[in-house]
mmCIF file of C-alpha atoms in Angstrom:
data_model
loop_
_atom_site.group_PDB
_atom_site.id
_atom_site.type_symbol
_atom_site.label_atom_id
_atom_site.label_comp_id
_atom_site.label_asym_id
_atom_site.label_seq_id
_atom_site.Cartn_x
_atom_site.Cartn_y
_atom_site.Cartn_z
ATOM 1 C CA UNK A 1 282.276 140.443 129.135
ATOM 2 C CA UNK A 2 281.417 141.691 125.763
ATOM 3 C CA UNK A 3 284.117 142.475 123.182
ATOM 4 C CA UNK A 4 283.853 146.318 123.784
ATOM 5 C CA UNK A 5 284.480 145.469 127.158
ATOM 6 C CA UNK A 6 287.337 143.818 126.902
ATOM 7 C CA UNK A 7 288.858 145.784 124.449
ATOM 8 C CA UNK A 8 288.955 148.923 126.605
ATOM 9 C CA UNK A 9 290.401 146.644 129.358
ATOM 10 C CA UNK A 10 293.576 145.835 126.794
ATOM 11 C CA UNK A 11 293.488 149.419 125.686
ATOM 12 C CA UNK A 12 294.047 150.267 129.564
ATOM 13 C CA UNK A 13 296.980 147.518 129.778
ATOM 14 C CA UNK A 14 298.439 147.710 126.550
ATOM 15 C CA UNK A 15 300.698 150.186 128.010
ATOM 16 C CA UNK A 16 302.425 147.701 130.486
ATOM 17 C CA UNK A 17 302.189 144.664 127.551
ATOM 18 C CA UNK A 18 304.120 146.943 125.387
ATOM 19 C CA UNK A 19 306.782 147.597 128.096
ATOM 20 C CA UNK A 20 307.330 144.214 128.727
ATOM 21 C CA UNK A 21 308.018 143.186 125.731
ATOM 22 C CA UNK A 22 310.638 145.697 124.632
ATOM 23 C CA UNK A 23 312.257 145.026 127.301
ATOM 24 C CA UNK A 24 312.515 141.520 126.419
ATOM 25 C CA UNK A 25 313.081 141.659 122.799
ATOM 26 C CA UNK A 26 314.636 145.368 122.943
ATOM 27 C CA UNK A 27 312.823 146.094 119.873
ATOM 28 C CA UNK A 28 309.961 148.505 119.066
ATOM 29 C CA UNK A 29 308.010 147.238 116.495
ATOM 30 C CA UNK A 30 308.393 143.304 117.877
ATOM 31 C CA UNK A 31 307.245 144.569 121.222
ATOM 32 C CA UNK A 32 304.408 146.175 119.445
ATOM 33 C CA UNK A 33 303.528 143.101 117.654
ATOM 34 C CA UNK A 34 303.442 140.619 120.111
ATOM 35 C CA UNK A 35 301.273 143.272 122.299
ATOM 36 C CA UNK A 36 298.631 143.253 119.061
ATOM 37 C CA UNK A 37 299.111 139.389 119.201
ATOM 38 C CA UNK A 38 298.142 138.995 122.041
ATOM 39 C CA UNK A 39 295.265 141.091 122.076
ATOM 40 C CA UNK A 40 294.080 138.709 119.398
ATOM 41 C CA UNK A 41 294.411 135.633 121.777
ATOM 42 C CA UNK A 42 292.624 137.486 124.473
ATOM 43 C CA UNK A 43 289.934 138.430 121.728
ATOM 44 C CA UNK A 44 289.517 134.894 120.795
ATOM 45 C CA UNK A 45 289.644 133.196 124.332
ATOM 46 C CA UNK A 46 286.149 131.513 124.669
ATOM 47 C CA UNK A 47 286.540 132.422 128.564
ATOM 48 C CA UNK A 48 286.914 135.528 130.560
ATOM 49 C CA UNK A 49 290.211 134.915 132.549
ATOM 50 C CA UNK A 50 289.738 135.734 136.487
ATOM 51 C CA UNK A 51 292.446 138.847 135.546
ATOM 52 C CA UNK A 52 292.854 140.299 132.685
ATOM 53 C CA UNK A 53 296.498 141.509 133.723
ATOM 54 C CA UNK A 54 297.628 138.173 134.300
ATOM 55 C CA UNK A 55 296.226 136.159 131.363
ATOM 56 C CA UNK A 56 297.796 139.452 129.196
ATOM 57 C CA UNK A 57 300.706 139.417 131.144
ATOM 58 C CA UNK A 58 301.495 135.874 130.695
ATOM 59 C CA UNK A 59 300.930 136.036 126.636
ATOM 60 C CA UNK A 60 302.454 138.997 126.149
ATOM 61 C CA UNK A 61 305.681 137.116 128.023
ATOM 62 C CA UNK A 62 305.742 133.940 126.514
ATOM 63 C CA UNK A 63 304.683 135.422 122.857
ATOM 64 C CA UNK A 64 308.481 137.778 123.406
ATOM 65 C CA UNK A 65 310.491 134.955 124.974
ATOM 66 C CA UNK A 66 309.383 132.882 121.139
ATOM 67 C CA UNK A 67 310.224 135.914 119.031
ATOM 68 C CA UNK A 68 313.445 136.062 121.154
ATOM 69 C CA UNK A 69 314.516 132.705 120.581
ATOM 70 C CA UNK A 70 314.499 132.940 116.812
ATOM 71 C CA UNK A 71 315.813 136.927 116.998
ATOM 72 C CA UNK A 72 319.039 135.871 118.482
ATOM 73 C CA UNK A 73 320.384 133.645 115.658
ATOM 74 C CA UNK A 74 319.997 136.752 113.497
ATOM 75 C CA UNK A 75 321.768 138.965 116.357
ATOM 76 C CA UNK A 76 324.664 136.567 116.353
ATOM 77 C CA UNK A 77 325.252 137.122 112.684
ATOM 78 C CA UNK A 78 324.352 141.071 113.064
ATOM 79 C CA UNK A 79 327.676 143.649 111.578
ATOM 80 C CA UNK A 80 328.757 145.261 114.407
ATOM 81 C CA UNK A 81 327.714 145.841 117.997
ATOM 82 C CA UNK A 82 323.621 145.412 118.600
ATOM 83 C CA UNK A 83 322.122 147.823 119.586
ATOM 84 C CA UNK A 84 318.380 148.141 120.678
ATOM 85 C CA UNK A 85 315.852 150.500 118.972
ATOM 86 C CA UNK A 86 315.932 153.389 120.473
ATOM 87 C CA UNK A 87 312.806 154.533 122.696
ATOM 88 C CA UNK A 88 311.892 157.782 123.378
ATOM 89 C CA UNK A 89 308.707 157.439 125.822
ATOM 90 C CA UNK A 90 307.919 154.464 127.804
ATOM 91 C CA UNK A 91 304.357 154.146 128.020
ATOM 92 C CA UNK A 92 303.934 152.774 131.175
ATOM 93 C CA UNK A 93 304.239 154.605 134.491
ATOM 94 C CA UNK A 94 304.571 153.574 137.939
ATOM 95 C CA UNK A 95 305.429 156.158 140.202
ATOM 96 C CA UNK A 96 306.933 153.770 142.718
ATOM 97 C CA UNK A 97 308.830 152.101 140.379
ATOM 98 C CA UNK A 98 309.773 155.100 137.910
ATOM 99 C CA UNK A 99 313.844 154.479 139.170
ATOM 100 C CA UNK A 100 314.072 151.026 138.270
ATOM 101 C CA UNK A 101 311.629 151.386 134.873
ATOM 102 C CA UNK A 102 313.333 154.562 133.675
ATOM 103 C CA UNK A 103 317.183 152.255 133.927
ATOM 104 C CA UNK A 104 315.979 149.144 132.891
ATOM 105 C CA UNK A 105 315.036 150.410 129.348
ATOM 106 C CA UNK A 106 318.853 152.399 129.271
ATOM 107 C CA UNK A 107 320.962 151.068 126.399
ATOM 108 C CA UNK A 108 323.600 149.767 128.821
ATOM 109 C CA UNK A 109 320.782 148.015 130.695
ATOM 110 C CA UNK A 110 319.029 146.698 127.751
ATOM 111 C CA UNK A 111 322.458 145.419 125.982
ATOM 112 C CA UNK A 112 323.273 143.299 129.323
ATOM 113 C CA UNK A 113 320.365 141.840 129.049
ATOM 114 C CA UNK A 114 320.714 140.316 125.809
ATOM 115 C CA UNK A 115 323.137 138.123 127.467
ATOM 116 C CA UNK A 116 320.245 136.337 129.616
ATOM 117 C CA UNK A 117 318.989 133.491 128.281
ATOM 118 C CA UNK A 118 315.381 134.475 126.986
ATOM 119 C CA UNK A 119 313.847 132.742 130.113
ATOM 120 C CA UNK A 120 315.886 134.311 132.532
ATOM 121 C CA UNK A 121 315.534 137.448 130.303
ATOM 122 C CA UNK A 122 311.684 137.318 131.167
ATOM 123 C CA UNK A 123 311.806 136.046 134.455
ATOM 124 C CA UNK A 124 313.843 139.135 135.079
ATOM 125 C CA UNK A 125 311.733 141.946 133.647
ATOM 126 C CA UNK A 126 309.112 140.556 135.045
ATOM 127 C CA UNK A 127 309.610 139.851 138.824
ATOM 128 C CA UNK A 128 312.646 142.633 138.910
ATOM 129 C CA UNK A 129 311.135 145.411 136.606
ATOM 130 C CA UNK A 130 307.768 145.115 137.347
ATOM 131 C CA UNK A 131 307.547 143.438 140.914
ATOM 132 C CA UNK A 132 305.332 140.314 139.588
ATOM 133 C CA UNK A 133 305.125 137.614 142.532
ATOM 134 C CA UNK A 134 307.207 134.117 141.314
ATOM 135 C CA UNK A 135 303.451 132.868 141.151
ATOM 136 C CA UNK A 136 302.857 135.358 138.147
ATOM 137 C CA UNK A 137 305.921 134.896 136.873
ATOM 138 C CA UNK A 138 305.830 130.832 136.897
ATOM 139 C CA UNK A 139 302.199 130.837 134.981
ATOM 140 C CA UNK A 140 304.058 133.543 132.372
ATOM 141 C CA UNK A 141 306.479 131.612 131.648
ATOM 142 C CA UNK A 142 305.850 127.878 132.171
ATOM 143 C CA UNK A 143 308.052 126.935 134.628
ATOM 144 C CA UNK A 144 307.564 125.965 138.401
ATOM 145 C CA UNK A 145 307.937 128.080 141.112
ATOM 146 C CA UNK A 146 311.153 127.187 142.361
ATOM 147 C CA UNK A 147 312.501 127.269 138.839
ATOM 148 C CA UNK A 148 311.564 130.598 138.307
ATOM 149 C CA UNK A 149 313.267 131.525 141.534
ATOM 150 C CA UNK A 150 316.561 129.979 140.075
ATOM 151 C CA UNK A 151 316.283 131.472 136.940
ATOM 152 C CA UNK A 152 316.194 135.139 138.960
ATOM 153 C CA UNK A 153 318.989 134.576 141.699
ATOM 154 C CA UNK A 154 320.864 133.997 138.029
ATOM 155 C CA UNK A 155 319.883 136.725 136.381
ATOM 156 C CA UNK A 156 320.216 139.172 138.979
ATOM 157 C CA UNK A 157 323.857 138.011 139.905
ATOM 158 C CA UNK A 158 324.816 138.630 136.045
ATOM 159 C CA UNK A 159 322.813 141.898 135.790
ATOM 160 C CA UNK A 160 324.280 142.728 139.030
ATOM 161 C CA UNK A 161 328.071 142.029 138.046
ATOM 162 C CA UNK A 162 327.573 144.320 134.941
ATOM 163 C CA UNK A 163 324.779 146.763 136.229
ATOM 164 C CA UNK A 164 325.426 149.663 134.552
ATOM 165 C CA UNK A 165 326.189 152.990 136.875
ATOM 166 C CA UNK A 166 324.871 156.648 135.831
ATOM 167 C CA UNK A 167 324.828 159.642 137.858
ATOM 168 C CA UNK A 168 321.951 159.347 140.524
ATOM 169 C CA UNK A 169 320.656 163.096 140.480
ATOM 170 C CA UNK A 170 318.615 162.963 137.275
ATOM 171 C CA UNK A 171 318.747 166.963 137.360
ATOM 172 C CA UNK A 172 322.578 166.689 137.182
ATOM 173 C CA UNK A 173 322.730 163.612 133.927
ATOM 174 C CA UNK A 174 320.082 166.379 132.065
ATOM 175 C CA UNK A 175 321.754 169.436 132.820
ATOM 176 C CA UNK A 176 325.305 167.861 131.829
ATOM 177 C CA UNK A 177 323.664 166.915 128.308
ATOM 178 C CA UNK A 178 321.959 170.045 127.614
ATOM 179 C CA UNK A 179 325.671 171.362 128.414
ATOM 180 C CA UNK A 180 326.928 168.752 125.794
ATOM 181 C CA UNK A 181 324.496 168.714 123.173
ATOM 182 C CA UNK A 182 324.859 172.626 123.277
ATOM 183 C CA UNK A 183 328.245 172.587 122.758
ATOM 184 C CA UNK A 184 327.732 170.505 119.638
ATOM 185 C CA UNK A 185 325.066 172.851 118.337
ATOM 186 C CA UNK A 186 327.668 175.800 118.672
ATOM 187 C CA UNK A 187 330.656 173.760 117.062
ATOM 188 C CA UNK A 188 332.400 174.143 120.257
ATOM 189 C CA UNK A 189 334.784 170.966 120.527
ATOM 190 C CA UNK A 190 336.616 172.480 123.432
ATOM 191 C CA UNK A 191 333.507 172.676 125.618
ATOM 192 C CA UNK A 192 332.280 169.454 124.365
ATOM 193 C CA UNK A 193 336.113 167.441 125.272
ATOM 194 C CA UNK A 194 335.616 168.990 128.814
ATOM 195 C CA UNK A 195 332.606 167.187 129.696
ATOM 196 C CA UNK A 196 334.300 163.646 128.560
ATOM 197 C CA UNK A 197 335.800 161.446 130.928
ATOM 198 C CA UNK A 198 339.373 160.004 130.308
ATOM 199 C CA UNK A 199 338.072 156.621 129.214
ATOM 200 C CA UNK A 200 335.127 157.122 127.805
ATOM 201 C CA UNK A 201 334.061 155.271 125.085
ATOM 202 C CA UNK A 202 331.682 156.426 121.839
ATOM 203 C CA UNK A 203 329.956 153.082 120.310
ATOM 204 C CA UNK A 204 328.052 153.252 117.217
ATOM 205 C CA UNK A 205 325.342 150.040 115.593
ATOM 206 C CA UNK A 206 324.952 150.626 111.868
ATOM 207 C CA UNK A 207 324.413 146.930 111.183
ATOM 208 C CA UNK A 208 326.579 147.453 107.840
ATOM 209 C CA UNK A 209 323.230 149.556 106.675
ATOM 210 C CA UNK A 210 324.729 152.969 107.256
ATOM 211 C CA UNK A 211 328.111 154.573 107.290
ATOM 212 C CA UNK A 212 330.392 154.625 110.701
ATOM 213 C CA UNK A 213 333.521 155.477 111.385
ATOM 214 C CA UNK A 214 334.602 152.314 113.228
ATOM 215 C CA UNK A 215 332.419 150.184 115.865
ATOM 216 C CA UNK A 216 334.113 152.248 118.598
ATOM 217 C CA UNK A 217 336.635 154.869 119.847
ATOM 218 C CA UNK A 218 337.992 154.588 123.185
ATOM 219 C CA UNK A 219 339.700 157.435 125.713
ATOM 220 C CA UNK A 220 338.654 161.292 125.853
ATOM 221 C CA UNK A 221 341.206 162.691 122.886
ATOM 222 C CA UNK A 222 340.275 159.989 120.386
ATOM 223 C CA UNK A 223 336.253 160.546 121.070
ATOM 224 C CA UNK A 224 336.887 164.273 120.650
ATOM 225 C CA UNK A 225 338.497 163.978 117.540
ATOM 226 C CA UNK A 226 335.896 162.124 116.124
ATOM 227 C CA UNK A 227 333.629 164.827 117.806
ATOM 228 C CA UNK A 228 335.834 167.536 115.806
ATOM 229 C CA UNK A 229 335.580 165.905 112.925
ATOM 230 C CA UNK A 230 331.784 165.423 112.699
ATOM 231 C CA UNK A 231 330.846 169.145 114.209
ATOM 232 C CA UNK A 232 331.197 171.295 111.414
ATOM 233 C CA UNK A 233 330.602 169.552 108.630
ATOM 234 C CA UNK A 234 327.096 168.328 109.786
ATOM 235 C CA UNK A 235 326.370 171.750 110.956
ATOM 236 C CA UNK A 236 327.193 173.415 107.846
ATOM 237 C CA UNK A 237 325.021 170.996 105.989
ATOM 238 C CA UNK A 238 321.951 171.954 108.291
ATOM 239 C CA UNK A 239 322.260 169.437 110.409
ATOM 240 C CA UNK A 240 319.795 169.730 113.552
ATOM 241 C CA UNK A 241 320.380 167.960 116.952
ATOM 242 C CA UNK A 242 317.198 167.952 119.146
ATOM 243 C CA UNK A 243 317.844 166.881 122.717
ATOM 244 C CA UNK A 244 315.346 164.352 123.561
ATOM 245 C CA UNK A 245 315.273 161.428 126.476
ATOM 246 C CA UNK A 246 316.484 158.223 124.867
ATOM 247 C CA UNK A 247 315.712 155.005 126.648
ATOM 248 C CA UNK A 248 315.250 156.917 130.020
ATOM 249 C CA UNK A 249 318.716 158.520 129.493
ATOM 250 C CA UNK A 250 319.936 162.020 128.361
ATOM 251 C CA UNK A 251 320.413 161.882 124.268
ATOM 252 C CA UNK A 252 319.500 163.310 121.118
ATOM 253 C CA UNK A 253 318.018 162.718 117.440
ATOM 254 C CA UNK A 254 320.451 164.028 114.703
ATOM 255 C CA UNK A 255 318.032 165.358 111.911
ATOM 256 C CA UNK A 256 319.387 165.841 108.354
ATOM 257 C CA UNK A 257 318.367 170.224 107.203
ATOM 258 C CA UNK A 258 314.835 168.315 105.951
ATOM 259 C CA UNK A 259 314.348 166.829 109.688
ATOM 260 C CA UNK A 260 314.526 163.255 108.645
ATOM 261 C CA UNK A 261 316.707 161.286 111.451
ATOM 262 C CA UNK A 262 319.940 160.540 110.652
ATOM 263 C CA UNK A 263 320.667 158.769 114.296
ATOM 264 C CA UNK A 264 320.190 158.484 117.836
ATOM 265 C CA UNK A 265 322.620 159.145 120.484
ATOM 266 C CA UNK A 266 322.269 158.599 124.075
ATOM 267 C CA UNK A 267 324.730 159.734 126.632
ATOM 268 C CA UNK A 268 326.119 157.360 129.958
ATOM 269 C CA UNK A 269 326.925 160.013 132.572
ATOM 270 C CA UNK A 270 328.873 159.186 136.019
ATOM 271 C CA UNK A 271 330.659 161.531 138.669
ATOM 272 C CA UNK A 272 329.682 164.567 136.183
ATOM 273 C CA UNK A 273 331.213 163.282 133.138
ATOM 274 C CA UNK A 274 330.193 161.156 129.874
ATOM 275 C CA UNK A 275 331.432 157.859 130.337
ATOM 276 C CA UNK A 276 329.485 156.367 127.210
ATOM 277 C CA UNK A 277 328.084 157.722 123.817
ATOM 278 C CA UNK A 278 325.763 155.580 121.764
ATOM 279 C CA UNK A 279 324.735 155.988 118.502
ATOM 280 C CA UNK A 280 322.131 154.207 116.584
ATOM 281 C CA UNK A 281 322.873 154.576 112.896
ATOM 282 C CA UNK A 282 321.059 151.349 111.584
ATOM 283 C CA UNK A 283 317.667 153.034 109.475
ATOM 284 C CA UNK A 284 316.204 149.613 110.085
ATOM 285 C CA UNK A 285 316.008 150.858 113.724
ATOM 286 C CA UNK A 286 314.695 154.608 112.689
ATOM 287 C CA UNK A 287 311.528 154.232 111.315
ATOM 288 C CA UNK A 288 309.184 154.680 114.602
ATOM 289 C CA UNK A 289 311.614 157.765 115.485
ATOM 290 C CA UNK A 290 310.408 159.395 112.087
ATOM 291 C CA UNK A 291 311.298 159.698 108.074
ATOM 292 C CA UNK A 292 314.880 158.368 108.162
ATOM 293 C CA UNK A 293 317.136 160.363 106.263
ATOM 294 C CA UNK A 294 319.943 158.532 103.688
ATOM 295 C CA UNK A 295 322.554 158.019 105.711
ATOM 296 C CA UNK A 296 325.295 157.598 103.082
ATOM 297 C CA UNK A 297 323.993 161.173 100.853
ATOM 298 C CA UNK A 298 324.271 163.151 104.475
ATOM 299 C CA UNK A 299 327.872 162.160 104.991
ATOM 300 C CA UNK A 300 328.426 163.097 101.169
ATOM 301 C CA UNK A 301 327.207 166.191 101.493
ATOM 302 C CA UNK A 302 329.031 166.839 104.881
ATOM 303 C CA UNK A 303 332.305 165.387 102.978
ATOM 304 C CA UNK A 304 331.995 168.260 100.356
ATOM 305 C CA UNK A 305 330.863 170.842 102.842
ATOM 306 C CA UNK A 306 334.377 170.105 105.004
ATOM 307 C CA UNK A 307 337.064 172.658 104.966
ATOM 308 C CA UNK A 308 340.217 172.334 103.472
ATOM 309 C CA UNK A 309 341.924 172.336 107.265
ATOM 310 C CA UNK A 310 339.346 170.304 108.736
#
């Protein structure tokens, strides 16, 4: 095949690549690196494999479960609760699998994950997100058959003990939001502590890079204080919130009046309430969302633009 050739064919797959390696490494721009990387092993192969998906496939896999290995020393040492980067459109579609691909790349999903090993981690994504047979999954990742098989049943029993639950009409999670988010936008902290539920919890990664108020409230009247207290002075400030789908899940990118992102939030909704609020406040996990505003001058100016009684 000549090199045009089989650079439209990566082109076509990059896509899946790309989605199976966030979903290992829960990182944007490692998931796009390792999908570059291993277009440049394909490149280079002397031999065209007998499928293109699988040879991919297999790189792409073993190329995240690497970059994993030496990404979780650093993630034990991280400030605060870890949070992936946030990911606003998954590139790859199946329509029979849009359920399962649209929850395994949810925050709650993604941070259950990261308690996998990184093999069972790939095995995972692999044969549960993206239906590979164990045969696929066994040449990805270097391991027999039956091992592979062990490594799911293991996985799958700890992502099934913790699997997180949302509201199963999709209409009903968006429609809640857009209640939420419009609440916000009108300062209205009544309307916005009615759509809480009485333990939900608001969780915020800043990595020590950006100011928080604390790595987590806990319990409707403590979130909607915090929610009081952050309303009006970020709207007074020009503050924009722009609903958007983050990692398959109702949230929203806080801009700063100049539309640089201040954060990401993404919204956990069950039984028609919010159960869980996320923020991503790290800038170090911005940058593909857009220009990342300074963190630290926004809350200044917010601080000076809060009222006396607020």
């Amino acid at each position: 095949m000549t090199g045009a050739g089989r650079a439209e064919e990566f082109e076509d797959l990059r896509p899946l690549l790309f989605s199976i390696a966030y979903r290992i490494l829960g990182s944007v721009s490692e998931a796009e690196d390792a999908a570059q990387e291993a277009w440049l092993r394909y490149e280079a192969s002397p031999t065209q494999p007998a499928s293109a998906k699988a040879f991919l496939s297999a790189v792409v896999t073993r190329i995240s479960i690497d970059v994993l290995r030496s990404a979780r020393v650093r993630r034990e040492e991280y400030v605060g609760p870890w949070f992936p980067e946030p990911l606003l459109d998954d590139p790859y579609e199946d329509p029979e699998r849009s359920a399962e691909l649209a929850d395994s790349i949810s925050m709650a999903a993604l941070v259950l994950l990261e308690r996998l090993s990184p093999l069972e981690r790939a095995v995972f994504v692999l044969r549960e997100v993206f239906g590979f047979g164990f045969g696929e999954v066994a040449s990805a990742v270097g391991r027999s058959e039956a091992a592979c098989r062990q490594l799911a049943v293991r996985a799958r029993r700890h992502m099934d003990a913790g699997r997180p639950r949302f509201e199963a009409d999709r209409r009903q999670r968006e429609e809640l939001a857009g209640r939420f988010f419009d609440a916000f936008r009108e300062g209205d902290v009544d309307g916005l502590r009615a759509l809480l539920a009485a333990d939900v919890r608001m969780v915020g990664d800043s990595g020590g890079k950006a100011p928080q108020w604390q790595p987590a409230f806990f319990g409707a009247e403590n979130v909607a204080r915090v929610l009081d207290a952050l309303v009006a002075p970020f709207l007074r400030i020009g503050g924009l919130v722009e609903p958007h789908q983050v990692n398959g899940q109702p949230g929203a990118i806080f801009r700063d009046r100049d539309g640089r992102v201040v954060n990401t939030w993404t919204l956990d909704i069950l039984d028609g309430q919010i159960v869980t609020i996320r923020a991503v406040i790290n800038p170090d996990k911005l940058g593909h969302v857009g220009p990342v505003a300074d963190a630290w001058a926004v809350l200044r100016e917010a601080t000076r633009a809060r009222r006396p009684t607020d």
